[in-house]
Amino acid sequence: MPLVVAMTALAFSGYSALMPVAPLWAAQGGADAGGVGLVNGMLMLTTVLTQLMVPAALRRFGWESVLVTGTLFLGLPTAGLFFGDSLGLILLVSGLRGIGFGIITVTGSALIAELVDPMRRGEAIGVYGLAVAAPQILFISTGPWFAERFGFETMFAVGLLPILGAVPAYILGRRMERLPKPLERAPYRNLLRPILLLLAVTLAGGAIITFLAQMVSAPWMAMVALLHLTVFAAASRWRLGGLADEFGARRFVWPLVVATTIGMALIAFSVREETTQIAVLLMGTSLVGIGYGGLQNLTLLIAFDGVKRAHYGSASAAWNIGFDAGTGIGSVAIGAIAAGSSFSTAILVGGAISLLTLPLAIRRTPKVNG
């Protein structure tokens, strides 16, 4: 677990540093809202395509090679951003980084499922979630401010940190046994419900992270609001893990969907005029953060409960595809809507999509043992 946490923290530091900053770098280079949305959209496109291949890659090449490759692909291409702010270059860098991110996300959550007793899995996912969320608190909230104050190169340097993650990845890969090979097709039908719930909430969260710096009337507002979102997301993801172990995940899902929807409506209201209503914005980002973090934990638990141990790798891949597809769709779709109307309208659409998943949140999915 310490190796998993170290690798994850370094990888997500590089990911988080550029999540809001790379789109801002594209905007500085002259890209419009649609072009800016493509930056994280490209990142998530290659992430999802890679995630589809990770279970097979683990079987063929083993943990060591796959984990080290993931950290290097996530970190090394970031150096390209030092050479210019053209949209084409930024999209190329984002696409290459997505390969590494796809590997790290699938392997990280699969390792948790393998290493931890199912009775304490919620707690372990909470700890893993903190390793994911802590860099987001530090870098997503402050990244745009640091870039504007000290130069974009400062955050590009942070984006290189996943390279250091190759060390724990190598050690972990050497120690890990292969996941058991499935003898039958994974029951992907059991995974559809948690994946759709996750996709909707990450669409909302991804849109806020990508565009908040451009929606508000002062840079400090974006920093404070993103700090609210990431802190509440981290607390929710961590705390709900233990509660889900004790009481079950299902009873917490639908309130989080409602919280996300209300939060998106508040954010849309706060940015509808030229002067941002900061109090309303902070209430909105806090609610979206609670839903964003909590549903990440709970949907992963539900996904693992829906398959046998031999299919943990497939469940991890499917969950991560839902996460990153939602983030990418949120970036591209919300950017396109905003370019044709306004950010306020676009954010309302994101909240409506979250609300549409409420029937799925109420429905029960049976556990699969073994």
mmCIF file of C-alpha atoms in Angstrom:
data_model
loop_
_atom_site.group_PDB
_atom_site.id
_atom_site.type_symbol
_atom_site.label_atom_id
_atom_site.label_comp_id
_atom_site.label_asym_id
_atom_site.label_seq_id
_atom_site.Cartn_x
_atom_site.Cartn_y
_atom_site.Cartn_z
ATOM 1 C CA MET A 1 0.000 0.000 0.000
ATOM 2 C CA PRO A 2 2.763 2.584 0.714
ATOM 3 C CA LEU A 3 4.174 1.927 -2.761
ATOM 4 C CA VAL A 4 0.742 2.313 -4.339
ATOM 5 C CA VAL A 5 0.179 5.566 -2.454
ATOM 6 C CA ALA A 6 3.612 6.960 -3.435
ATOM 7 C CA MET A 7 3.177 6.091 -7.109
ATOM 8 C CA THR A 8 -0.361 7.465 -7.142
ATOM 9 C CA ALA A 9 0.521 10.736 -5.389
ATOM 10 C CA LEU A 10 3.379 11.493 -7.800
ATOM 11 C CA ALA A 11 1.331 10.556 -10.851
ATOM 12 C CA PHE A 12 -1.689 12.600 -9.823
ATOM 13 C CA SER A 13 0.506 15.573 -8.933
ATOM 14 C CA GLY A 14 1.538 15.797 -12.567
ATOM 15 C CA TYR A 15 -2.000 15.170 -13.771
ATOM 16 C CA SER A 16 -3.579 17.716 -11.414
ATOM 17 C CA ALA A 17 -1.046 20.453 -12.112
ATOM 18 C CA LEU A 18 -1.949 20.561 -15.795
ATOM 19 C CA MET A 19 -5.673 19.774 -15.630
ATOM 20 C CA PRO A 20 -6.671 23.461 -15.311
ATOM 21 C CA VAL A 21 -3.369 24.962 -16.533
ATOM 22 C CA ALA A 22 -3.026 23.284 -19.934
ATOM 23 C CA PRO A 23 -6.435 24.639 -21.108
ATOM 24 C CA LEU A 24 -5.432 28.065 -19.777
ATOM 25 C CA TRP A 25 -2.149 27.798 -21.715
ATOM 26 C CA ALA A 26 -4.171 27.075 -24.861
ATOM 27 C CA ALA A 27 -6.395 30.088 -24.186
ATOM 28 C CA GLN A 28 -3.309 32.277 -23.864
ATOM 29 C CA GLY A 29 -2.210 30.967 -27.239
ATOM 30 C CA GLY A 30 -5.448 32.232 -28.798
ATOM 31 C CA ALA A 31 -7.752 29.180 -28.660
ATOM 32 C CA ASP A 32 -11.487 29.844 -28.185
ATOM 33 C CA ALA A 33 -13.708 28.003 -25.668
ATOM 34 C CA GLY A 34 -14.200 25.106 -28.075
ATOM 35 C CA GLY A 35 -10.460 24.726 -28.635
ATOM 36 C CA VAL A 36 -9.743 25.042 -24.919
ATOM 37 C CA GLY A 37 -12.246 22.260 -24.230
ATOM 38 C CA LEU A 38 -10.405 19.994 -26.659
ATOM 39 C CA VAL A 39 -7.265 20.026 -24.482
ATOM 40 C CA ASN A 40 -8.651 17.885 -21.664
ATOM 41 C CA GLY A 41 -10.927 16.176 -24.176
ATOM 42 C CA MET A 42 -7.857 14.860 -26.024
ATOM 43 C CA LEU A 43 -6.264 13.840 -22.725
ATOM 44 C CA MET A 44 -9.326 11.799 -21.810
ATOM 45 C CA LEU A 45 -9.783 10.336 -25.288
ATOM 46 C CA THR A 46 -6.349 8.708 -25.283
ATOM 47 C CA THR A 47 -6.811 7.832 -21.607
ATOM 48 C CA VAL A 48 -9.989 5.875 -22.334
ATOM 49 C CA LEU A 49 -8.530 4.174 -25.406
ATOM 50 C CA THR A 50 -5.535 3.091 -23.324
ATOM 51 C CA GLN A 51 -7.688 1.871 -20.444
ATOM 52 C CA LEU A 52 -9.410 -0.543 -22.793
ATOM 53 C CA MET A 53 -6.058 -2.254 -23.402
ATOM 54 C CA VAL A 54 -4.565 -2.263 -19.895
ATOM 55 C CA PRO A 55 -5.961 -5.639 -18.663
ATOM 56 C CA ALA A 56 -4.563 -7.387 -21.752
ATOM 57 C CA ALA A 57 -1.256 -5.514 -21.418
ATOM 58 C CA LEU A 58 -0.887 -6.688 -17.824
ATOM 59 C CA ARG A 59 -1.409 -10.295 -18.865
ATOM 60 C CA ARG A 60 1.090 -10.033 -21.708
ATOM 61 C CA PHE A 61 3.858 -7.801 -20.333
ATOM 62 C CA GLY A 62 3.421 -8.013 -16.536
ATOM 63 C CA TRP A 63 3.043 -5.381 -13.850
ATOM 64 C CA GLU A 64 6.602 -4.050 -13.876
ATOM 65 C CA SER A 65 6.715 -2.993 -17.517
ATOM 66 C CA VAL A 66 3.180 -1.621 -17.587
ATOM 67 C CA LEU A 67 3.465 0.437 -14.382
ATOM 68 C CA VAL A 68 6.812 2.021 -15.320
ATOM 69 C CA THR A 69 5.546 2.795 -18.832
ATOM 70 C CA GLY A 70 2.513 4.524 -17.356
ATOM 71 C CA THR A 71 4.505 6.868 -15.118
ATOM 72 C CA LEU A 72 6.920 7.823 -17.908
ATOM 73 C CA PHE A 73 4.204 8.515 -20.488
ATOM 74 C CA LEU A 74 2.339 10.690 -18.001
ATOM 75 C CA GLY A 75 5.406 12.741 -17.116
ATOM 76 C CA LEU A 76 7.863 12.973 -20.023
ATOM 77 C CA PRO A 77 5.608 14.529 -22.728
ATOM 78 C CA THR A 78 4.936 17.498 -20.423
ATOM 79 C CA ALA A 79 8.347 18.859 -21.425
ATOM 80 C CA GLY A 80 6.828 19.719 -24.810
ATOM 81 C CA LEU A 81 4.794 22.529 -23.227
ATOM 82 C CA PHE A 82 7.982 24.505 -22.603
ATOM 83 C CA PHE A 83 8.306 24.959 -26.377
ATOM 84 C CA GLY A 84 5.103 26.853 -27.161
ATOM 85 C CA ASP A 85 1.402 27.497 -26.626
ATOM 86 C CA SER A 86 0.001 26.464 -30.012
ATOM 87 C CA LEU A 87 -3.147 24.382 -29.767
ATOM 88 C CA GLY A 88 -1.702 21.606 -31.938
ATOM 89 C CA LEU A 89 1.335 21.154 -29.676
ATOM 90 C CA ILE A 90 -0.790 21.181 -26.524
ATOM 91 C CA LEU A 91 -3.158 18.586 -27.970
ATOM 92 C CA LEU A 92 -0.200 16.342 -28.888
ATOM 93 C CA VAL A 93 1.203 16.575 -25.365
ATOM 94 C CA SER A 94 -2.230 15.913 -23.862
ATOM 95 C CA GLY A 95 -2.730 12.868 -26.068
ATOM 96 C CA LEU A 96 0.589 11.317 -25.059
ATOM 97 C CA ARG A 97 0.006 12.047 -21.382
ATOM 98 C CA GLY A 98 -3.369 10.349 -21.638
ATOM 99 C CA ILE A 99 -1.642 7.053 -22.448
ATOM 100 C CA GLY A 100 0.220 7.200 -19.147
ATOM 101 C CA PHE A 101 -2.809 8.347 -17.214
ATOM 102 C CA GLY A 102 -4.886 5.507 -18.610
ATOM 103 C CA ILE A 103 -2.349 2.976 -17.370
ATOM 104 C CA ILE A 104 -1.941 4.492 -13.899
ATOM 105 C CA THR A 105 -5.653 4.829 -13.209
ATOM 106 C CA VAL A 106 -6.566 1.253 -14.125
ATOM 107 C CA THR A 107 -3.622 -0.370 -12.373
ATOM 108 C CA GLY A 108 -3.976 1.754 -9.238
ATOM 109 C CA SER A 109 -7.557 0.821 -8.436
ATOM 110 C CA ALA A 110 -6.982 -2.814 -9.495
ATOM 111 C CA LEU A 111 -4.077 -3.043 -7.039
ATOM 112 C CA ILE A 112 -6.322 -1.845 -4.214
ATOM 113 C CA ALA A 113 -8.856 -4.554 -4.994
ATOM 114 C CA GLU A 114 -6.119 -7.200 -5.020
ATOM 115 C CA LEU A 115 -4.208 -6.108 -1.925
ATOM 116 C CA VAL A 116 -7.023 -5.399 0.535
ATOM 117 C CA ASP A 117 -9.569 -7.624 2.263
ATOM 118 C CA PRO A 118 -13.084 -6.958 0.868
ATOM 119 C CA MET A 119 -14.385 -6.142 4.350
ATOM 120 C CA ARG A 120 -12.035 -3.137 4.500
ATOM 121 C CA ARG A 121 -12.087 -2.238 0.830
ATOM 122 C CA GLY A 122 -14.087 0.935 1.321
ATOM 123 C CA GLU A 123 -11.547 2.217 3.835
ATOM 124 C CA ALA A 124 -8.655 1.315 1.523
ATOM 125 C CA ILE A 125 -10.298 3.026 -1.428
ATOM 126 C CA GLY A 126 -10.687 6.047 0.846
ATOM 127 C CA VAL A 127 -6.923 6.088 1.546
ATOM 128 C CA TYR A 128 -6.208 5.616 -2.149
ATOM 129 C CA GLY A 129 -8.657 8.433 -2.798
ATOM 130 C CA LEU A 130 -6.650 10.717 -0.510
ATOM 131 C CA ALA A 131 -3.509 9.955 -2.529
ATOM 132 C CA VAL A 132 -5.496 10.987 -5.601
ATOM 133 C CA ALA A 133 -7.224 13.975 -4.004
ATOM 134 C CA ALA A 134 -4.349 15.590 -2.080
ATOM 135 C CA PRO A 135 -2.509 16.626 -5.266
ATOM 136 C CA GLN A 136 -5.805 17.885 -6.663
ATOM 137 C CA ILE A 137 -6.324 20.061 -3.588
ATOM 138 C CA LEU A 138 -2.816 21.444 -3.906
ATOM 139 C CA PHE A 139 -2.527 21.901 -7.666
ATOM 140 C CA ILE A 140 -5.984 22.117 -9.259
ATOM 141 C CA SER A 141 -7.041 24.929 -6.947
ATOM 142 C CA THR A 142 -3.793 26.891 -7.035
ATOM 143 C CA GLY A 143 -2.503 25.965 -10.507
ATOM 144 C CA PRO A 144 -4.078 28.827 -12.489
ATOM 145 C CA TRP A 145 -3.031 31.361 -9.843
ATOM 146 C CA PHE A 146 0.551 30.059 -9.739
ATOM 147 C CA ALA A 147 0.719 30.056 -13.530
ATOM 148 C CA GLU A 148 -0.469 33.659 -13.746
ATOM 149 C CA ARG A 149 1.722 34.852 -10.855
ATOM 150 C CA PHE A 150 4.971 32.927 -11.346
ATOM 151 C CA GLY A 151 4.745 31.765 -14.952
ATOM 152 C CA PHE A 152 3.304 28.705 -16.633
ATOM 153 C CA GLU A 153 6.718 27.029 -16.554
ATOM 154 C CA THR A 154 6.318 26.571 -12.786
ATOM 155 C CA MET A 155 3.350 24.277 -13.282
ATOM 156 C CA PHE A 156 4.941 22.555 -16.275
ATOM 157 C CA ALA A 157 7.772 21.532 -13.927
ATOM 158 C CA VAL A 158 5.236 20.028 -11.511
ATOM 159 C CA GLY A 159 3.785 18.172 -14.498
ATOM 160 C CA LEU A 160 7.082 16.279 -14.763
ATOM 161 C CA LEU A 161 6.699 14.698 -11.283
ATOM 162 C CA PRO A 162 5.182 11.407 -12.562
ATOM 163 C CA ILE A 163 8.657 10.560 -13.870
ATOM 164 C CA LEU A 164 9.729 10.104 -10.229
ATOM 165 C CA GLY A 165 6.818 7.720 -9.800
ATOM 166 C CA ALA A 166 8.681 5.218 -11.971
ATOM 167 C CA VAL A 167 10.728 4.240 -8.890
ATOM 168 C CA PRO A 168 7.860 2.986 -6.677
ATOM 169 C CA ALA A 169 6.184 1.643 -9.827
ATOM 170 C CA TYR A 170 9.248 -0.494 -10.585
ATOM 171 C CA ILE A 171 9.512 -1.803 -7.017
ATOM 172 C CA LEU A 172 5.788 -2.493 -6.833
ATOM 173 C CA GLY A 173 5.785 -4.224 -10.212
ATOM 174 C CA ARG A 174 8.622 -6.518 -9.133
ATOM 175 C CA ARG A 175 6.711 -7.583 -6.033
ATOM 176 C CA MET A 176 3.268 -7.998 -7.549
ATOM 177 C CA GLU A 177 1.929 -11.357 -8.629
ATOM 178 C CA ARG A 178 -0.187 -11.505 -11.766
ATOM 179 C CA LEU A 179 -3.912 -11.015 -11.391
ATOM 180 C CA PRO A 180 -5.801 -14.293 -11.800
ATOM 181 C CA LYS A 181 -6.765 -14.795 -15.424
ATOM 182 C CA PRO A 182 -10.535 -14.839 -15.955
ATOM 183 C CA LEU A 183 -12.010 -18.071 -17.202
ATOM 184 C CA GLU A 184 -15.161 -16.389 -18.426
ATOM 185 C CA ARG A 185 -16.285 -13.052 -19.779
ATOM 186 C CA ALA A 186 -16.607 -10.302 -17.167
ATOM 187 C CA PRO A 187 -20.256 -9.438 -16.338
ATOM 188 C CA TYR A 188 -20.165 -5.962 -17.847
ATOM 189 C CA ARG A 189 -23.934 -5.617 -17.426
ATOM 190 C CA ASN A 190 -23.367 -5.425 -13.658
ATOM 191 C CA LEU A 191 -20.966 -2.532 -14.221
ATOM 192 C CA LEU A 192 -23.282 -0.365 -16.320
ATOM 193 C CA ARG A 193 -25.070 1.301 -13.384
ATOM 194 C CA PRO A 194 -21.976 2.494 -11.458
ATOM 195 C CA ILE A 195 -20.261 3.579 -14.676
ATOM 196 C CA LEU A 196 -23.172 5.768 -15.794
ATOM 197 C CA LEU A 197 -23.428 7.334 -12.332
ATOM 198 C CA LEU A 198 -19.712 8.036 -12.382
ATOM 199 C CA LEU A 199 -19.756 9.396 -15.925
ATOM 200 C CA ALA A 200 -22.409 11.982 -15.043
ATOM 201 C CA VAL A 201 -20.657 13.285 -11.918
ATOM 202 C CA THR A 202 -17.222 13.431 -13.560
ATOM 203 C CA LEU A 203 -18.781 15.286 -16.492
ATOM 204 C CA ALA A 204 -19.865 17.915 -13.970
ATOM 205 C CA GLY A 205 -16.583 17.982 -12.075
ATOM 206 C CA GLY A 206 -14.451 17.931 -15.216
ATOM 207 C CA ALA A 207 -16.335 20.871 -16.683
ATOM 208 C CA ILE A 208 -15.856 22.947 -13.522
ATOM 209 C CA ILE A 209 -12.137 22.146 -13.280
ATOM 210 C CA THR A 210 -11.543 22.933 -16.957
ATOM 211 C CA PHE A 211 -13.482 26.186 -17.258
ATOM 212 C CA LEU A 212 -13.807 27.781 -13.824
ATOM 213 C CA ALA A 213 -10.774 30.031 -14.321
ATOM 214 C CA GLN A 214 -12.488 31.483 -17.406
ATOM 215 C CA MET A 215 -15.953 31.750 -15.834
ATOM 216 C CA VAL A 216 -15.152 33.980 -12.856
ATOM 217 C CA SER A 217 -14.410 37.696 -12.764
ATOM 218 C CA ALA A 218 -11.137 37.467 -10.781
ATOM 219 C CA PRO A 219 -8.346 34.826 -10.701
ATOM 220 C CA TRP A 220 -8.437 34.511 -6.897
ATOM 221 C CA MET A 221 -12.078 33.418 -7.103
ATOM 222 C CA ALA A 222 -11.123 30.435 -9.229
ATOM 223 C CA MET A 223 -8.403 29.438 -6.765
ATOM 224 C CA VAL A 224 -10.709 29.621 -3.734
ATOM 225 C CA ALA A 225 -13.610 27.891 -5.501
ATOM 226 C CA LEU A 226 -11.429 25.056 -6.822
ATOM 227 C CA LEU A 227 -9.945 24.682 -3.348
ATOM 228 C CA HIS A 228 -13.480 24.255 -1.990
ATOM 229 C CA LEU A 229 -14.288 21.676 -4.660
ATOM 230 C CA THR A 230 -11.141 19.596 -4.131
ATOM 231 C CA VAL A 231 -11.155 19.733 -0.310
ATOM 232 C CA PHE A 232 -14.791 18.668 -0.096
ATOM 233 C CA ALA A 233 -14.151 15.980 -2.723
ATOM 234 C CA ALA A 234 -11.220 14.582 -0.752
ATOM 235 C CA ALA A 235 -13.126 14.591 2.548
ATOM 236 C CA SER A 236 -16.168 12.983 0.972
ATOM 237 C CA ARG A 237 -14.182 10.300 -0.827
ATOM 238 C CA TRP A 238 -12.212 9.412 2.300
ATOM 239 C CA ARG A 239 -15.032 9.498 4.855
ATOM 240 C CA LEU A 240 -17.605 7.648 2.789
ATOM 241 C CA GLY A 241 -15.244 4.689 2.388
ATOM 242 C CA GLY A 242 -15.534 3.677 6.050
ATOM 243 C CA LEU A 243 -19.251 4.455 6.149
ATOM 244 C CA ALA A 244 -19.847 2.274 3.092
ATOM 245 C CA ASP A 245 -17.999 -0.632 4.784
ATOM 246 C CA GLU A 246 -20.311 -0.263 7.776
ATOM 247 C CA PHE A 247 -23.670 0.585 6.215
ATOM 248 C CA GLY A 248 -23.331 -0.300 2.520
ATOM 249 C CA ALA A 249 -22.746 2.001 -0.434
ATOM 250 C CA ARG A 250 -26.269 2.147 -1.865
ATOM 251 C CA ARG A 251 -27.924 4.409 0.715
ATOM 252 C CA PHE A 252 -25.421 7.210 0.105
ATOM 253 C CA VAL A 253 -25.576 7.306 -3.695
ATOM 254 C CA TRP A 254 -28.799 9.190 -4.432
ATOM 255 C CA PRO A 255 -28.144 12.073 -1.977
ATOM 256 C CA LEU A 256 -24.810 12.649 -3.708
ATOM 257 C CA VAL A 257 -26.501 12.833 -7.117
ATOM 258 C CA VAL A 258 -28.914 15.438 -5.742
ATOM 259 C CA ALA A 259 -26.036 17.400 -4.164
ATOM 260 C CA THR A 260 -24.196 17.482 -7.501
ATOM 261 C CA THR A 261 -27.263 18.725 -9.350
ATOM 262 C CA ILE A 262 -27.961 21.507 -6.851
ATOM 263 C CA GLY A 263 -24.297 22.486 -6.832
ATOM 264 C CA MET A 264 -24.181 22.836 -10.613
ATOM 265 C CA ALA A 265 -27.316 25.005 -10.540
ATOM 266 C CA LEU A 266 -25.741 27.279 -7.925
ATOM 267 C CA ILE A 267 -22.530 27.610 -9.954
ATOM 268 C CA ALA A 268 -24.516 28.458 -13.076
ATOM 269 C CA PHE A 269 -26.421 31.125 -11.133
ATOM 270 C CA SER A 270 -23.239 32.609 -9.675
ATOM 271 C CA VAL A 271 -21.546 33.199 -13.061
ATOM 272 C CA ARG A 272 -24.561 34.341 -15.063
ATOM 273 C CA GLU A 273 -23.508 38.009 -14.845
ATOM 274 C CA GLU A 274 -20.197 39.768 -15.414
ATOM 275 C CA THR A 275 -19.503 40.038 -11.669
ATOM 276 C CA THR A 276 -19.281 36.617 -10.026
ATOM 277 C CA GLN A 277 -21.367 36.016 -6.892
ATOM 278 C CA ILE A 278 -18.620 34.419 -4.840
ATOM 279 C CA ALA A 279 -20.731 33.190 -1.906
ATOM 280 C CA VAL A 280 -23.099 31.309 -4.216
ATOM 281 C CA LEU A 281 -20.144 29.986 -6.222
ATOM 282 C CA LEU A 282 -18.502 28.554 -3.105
ATOM 283 C CA MET A 283 -21.721 26.863 -2.005
ATOM 284 C CA GLY A 284 -22.017 25.338 -5.459
ATOM 285 C CA THR A 285 -18.439 24.083 -5.710
ATOM 286 C CA SER A 286 -18.682 22.628 -2.190
ATOM 287 C CA LEU A 287 -21.772 20.599 -3.121
ATOM 288 C CA VAL A 288 -20.286 19.464 -6.430
ATOM 289 C CA GLY A 289 -17.118 18.486 -4.565
ATOM 290 C CA ILE A 290 -19.084 16.335 -2.106
ATOM 291 C CA GLY A 291 -20.831 14.525 -4.959
ATOM 292 C CA TYR A 292 -17.687 14.329 -7.093
ATOM 293 C CA GLY A 293 -15.553 12.721 -4.386
ATOM 294 C CA GLY A 294 -18.193 10.562 -2.748
ATOM 295 C CA LEU A 295 -19.515 9.017 -5.939
ATOM 296 C CA GLN A 296 -15.985 8.141 -7.043
ATOM 297 C CA ASN A 297 -15.558 5.983 -3.963
ATOM 298 C CA LEU A 298 -19.025 4.446 -3.929
ATOM 299 C CA THR A 299 -19.218 3.599 -7.627
ATOM 300 C CA LEU A 300 -15.836 1.859 -7.446
ATOM 301 C CA LEU A 301 -17.062 -0.211 -4.503
ATOM 302 C CA ILE A 302 -20.254 -1.090 -6.381
ATOM 303 C CA ALA A 303 -18.221 -2.045 -9.450
ATOM 304 C CA PHE A 304 -15.992 -4.443 -7.491
ATOM 305 C CA ASP A 305 -19.021 -5.906 -5.690
ATOM 306 C CA GLY A 306 -20.562 -6.687 -9.081
ATOM 307 C CA VAL A 307 -17.770 -8.987 -10.316
ATOM 308 C CA LYS A 308 -15.690 -11.931 -9.177
ATOM 309 C CA ARG A 309 -12.064 -11.449 -8.111
ATOM 310 C CA ALA A 310 -10.771 -12.686 -11.460
ATOM 311 C CA HIS A 311 -12.520 -9.740 -13.109
ATOM 312 C CA TYR A 312 -11.223 -6.965 -10.840
ATOM 313 C CA GLY A 313 -8.952 -5.762 -13.653
ATOM 314 C CA SER A 314 -11.885 -5.471 -16.053
ATOM 315 C CA ALA A 315 -14.005 -3.733 -13.407
ATOM 316 C CA SER A 316 -11.178 -1.267 -12.727
ATOM 317 C CA ALA A 317 -10.789 -0.566 -16.440
ATOM 318 C CA ALA A 318 -14.535 -0.044 -16.904
ATOM 319 C CA TRP A 319 -14.739 2.259 -13.879
ATOM 320 C CA ASN A 320 -11.806 4.359 -15.025
ATOM 321 C CA ILE A 321 -13.256 4.582 -18.539
ATOM 322 C CA GLY A 322 -16.445 5.966 -17.023
ATOM 323 C CA PHE A 323 -14.461 8.446 -14.950
ATOM 324 C CA ASP A 324 -12.297 9.752 -17.763
ATOM 325 C CA ALA A 325 -14.957 9.594 -20.457
ATOM 326 C CA GLY A 326 -17.125 11.772 -18.242
ATOM 327 C CA THR A 327 -14.266 14.213 -17.667
ATOM 328 C CA GLY A 328 -13.484 14.395 -21.374
ATOM 329 C CA ILE A 329 -17.109 14.734 -22.446
ATOM 330 C CA GLY A 330 -17.582 17.442 -19.839
ATOM 331 C CA SER A 331 -14.622 19.359 -21.201
ATOM 332 C CA VAL A 332 -15.617 19.116 -24.867
ATOM 333 C CA ALA A 333 -19.425 19.306 -24.577
ATOM 334 C CA ILE A 334 -19.577 22.062 -21.985
ATOM 335 C CA GLY A 335 -16.982 24.035 -23.946
ATOM 336 C CA ALA A 336 -18.985 23.670 -27.147
ATOM 337 C CA ILE A 337 -22.236 24.737 -25.458
ATOM 338 C CA ALA A 338 -20.508 27.697 -23.813
ATOM 339 C CA ALA A 339 -19.030 28.798 -27.126
ATOM 340 C CA GLY A 340 -22.532 28.886 -28.622
ATOM 341 C CA SER A 341 -24.367 30.398 -25.650
ATOM 342 C CA SER A 342 -22.828 31.047 -22.214
ATOM 343 C CA PHE A 343 -21.006 29.255 -19.421
ATOM 344 C CA SER A 344 -24.066 29.616 -17.213
ATOM 345 C CA THR A 345 -26.234 27.719 -19.706
ATOM 346 C CA ALA A 346 -23.554 25.100 -20.263
ATOM 347 C CA ILE A 347 -23.186 24.402 -16.532
ATOM 348 C CA LEU A 348 -26.961 24.050 -16.170
ATOM 349 C CA VAL A 349 -26.889 21.385 -18.894
ATOM 350 C CA GLY A 350 -24.180 19.544 -16.937
ATOM 351 C CA GLY A 351 -26.352 19.607 -13.831
ATOM 352 C CA ALA A 352 -29.355 18.297 -15.769
ATOM 353 C CA ILE A 353 -27.304 15.335 -17.005
ATOM 354 C CA SER A 354 -26.436 14.493 -13.408
ATOM 355 C CA LEU A 355 -30.096 14.655 -12.414
ATOM 356 C CA LEU A 356 -30.992 12.149 -15.153
ATOM 357 C CA THR A 357 -29.010 9.472 -13.301
ATOM 358 C CA LEU A 358 -31.187 9.699 -10.168
ATOM 359 C CA PRO A 359 -33.243 6.568 -11.083
ATOM 360 C CA LEU A 360 -29.976 4.617 -11.354
ATOM 361 C CA ALA A 361 -28.920 5.931 -7.940
ATOM 362 C CA ILE A 362 -32.030 4.508 -6.288
ATOM 363 C CA ARG A 363 -31.837 1.105 -7.971
ATOM 364 C CA ARG A 364 -30.172 -1.849 -6.205
ATOM 365 C CA THR A 365 -27.432 -3.978 -7.789
ATOM 366 C CA PRO A 366 -26.787 -7.455 -6.323
ATOM 367 C CA LYS A 367 -23.344 -8.443 -5.072
ATOM 368 C CA VAL A 368 -21.337 -11.165 -6.807
ATOM 369 C CA ASN A 369 -19.274 -13.341 -4.470
ATOM 370 C CA GLY A 370 -15.940 -14.965 -5.266
#
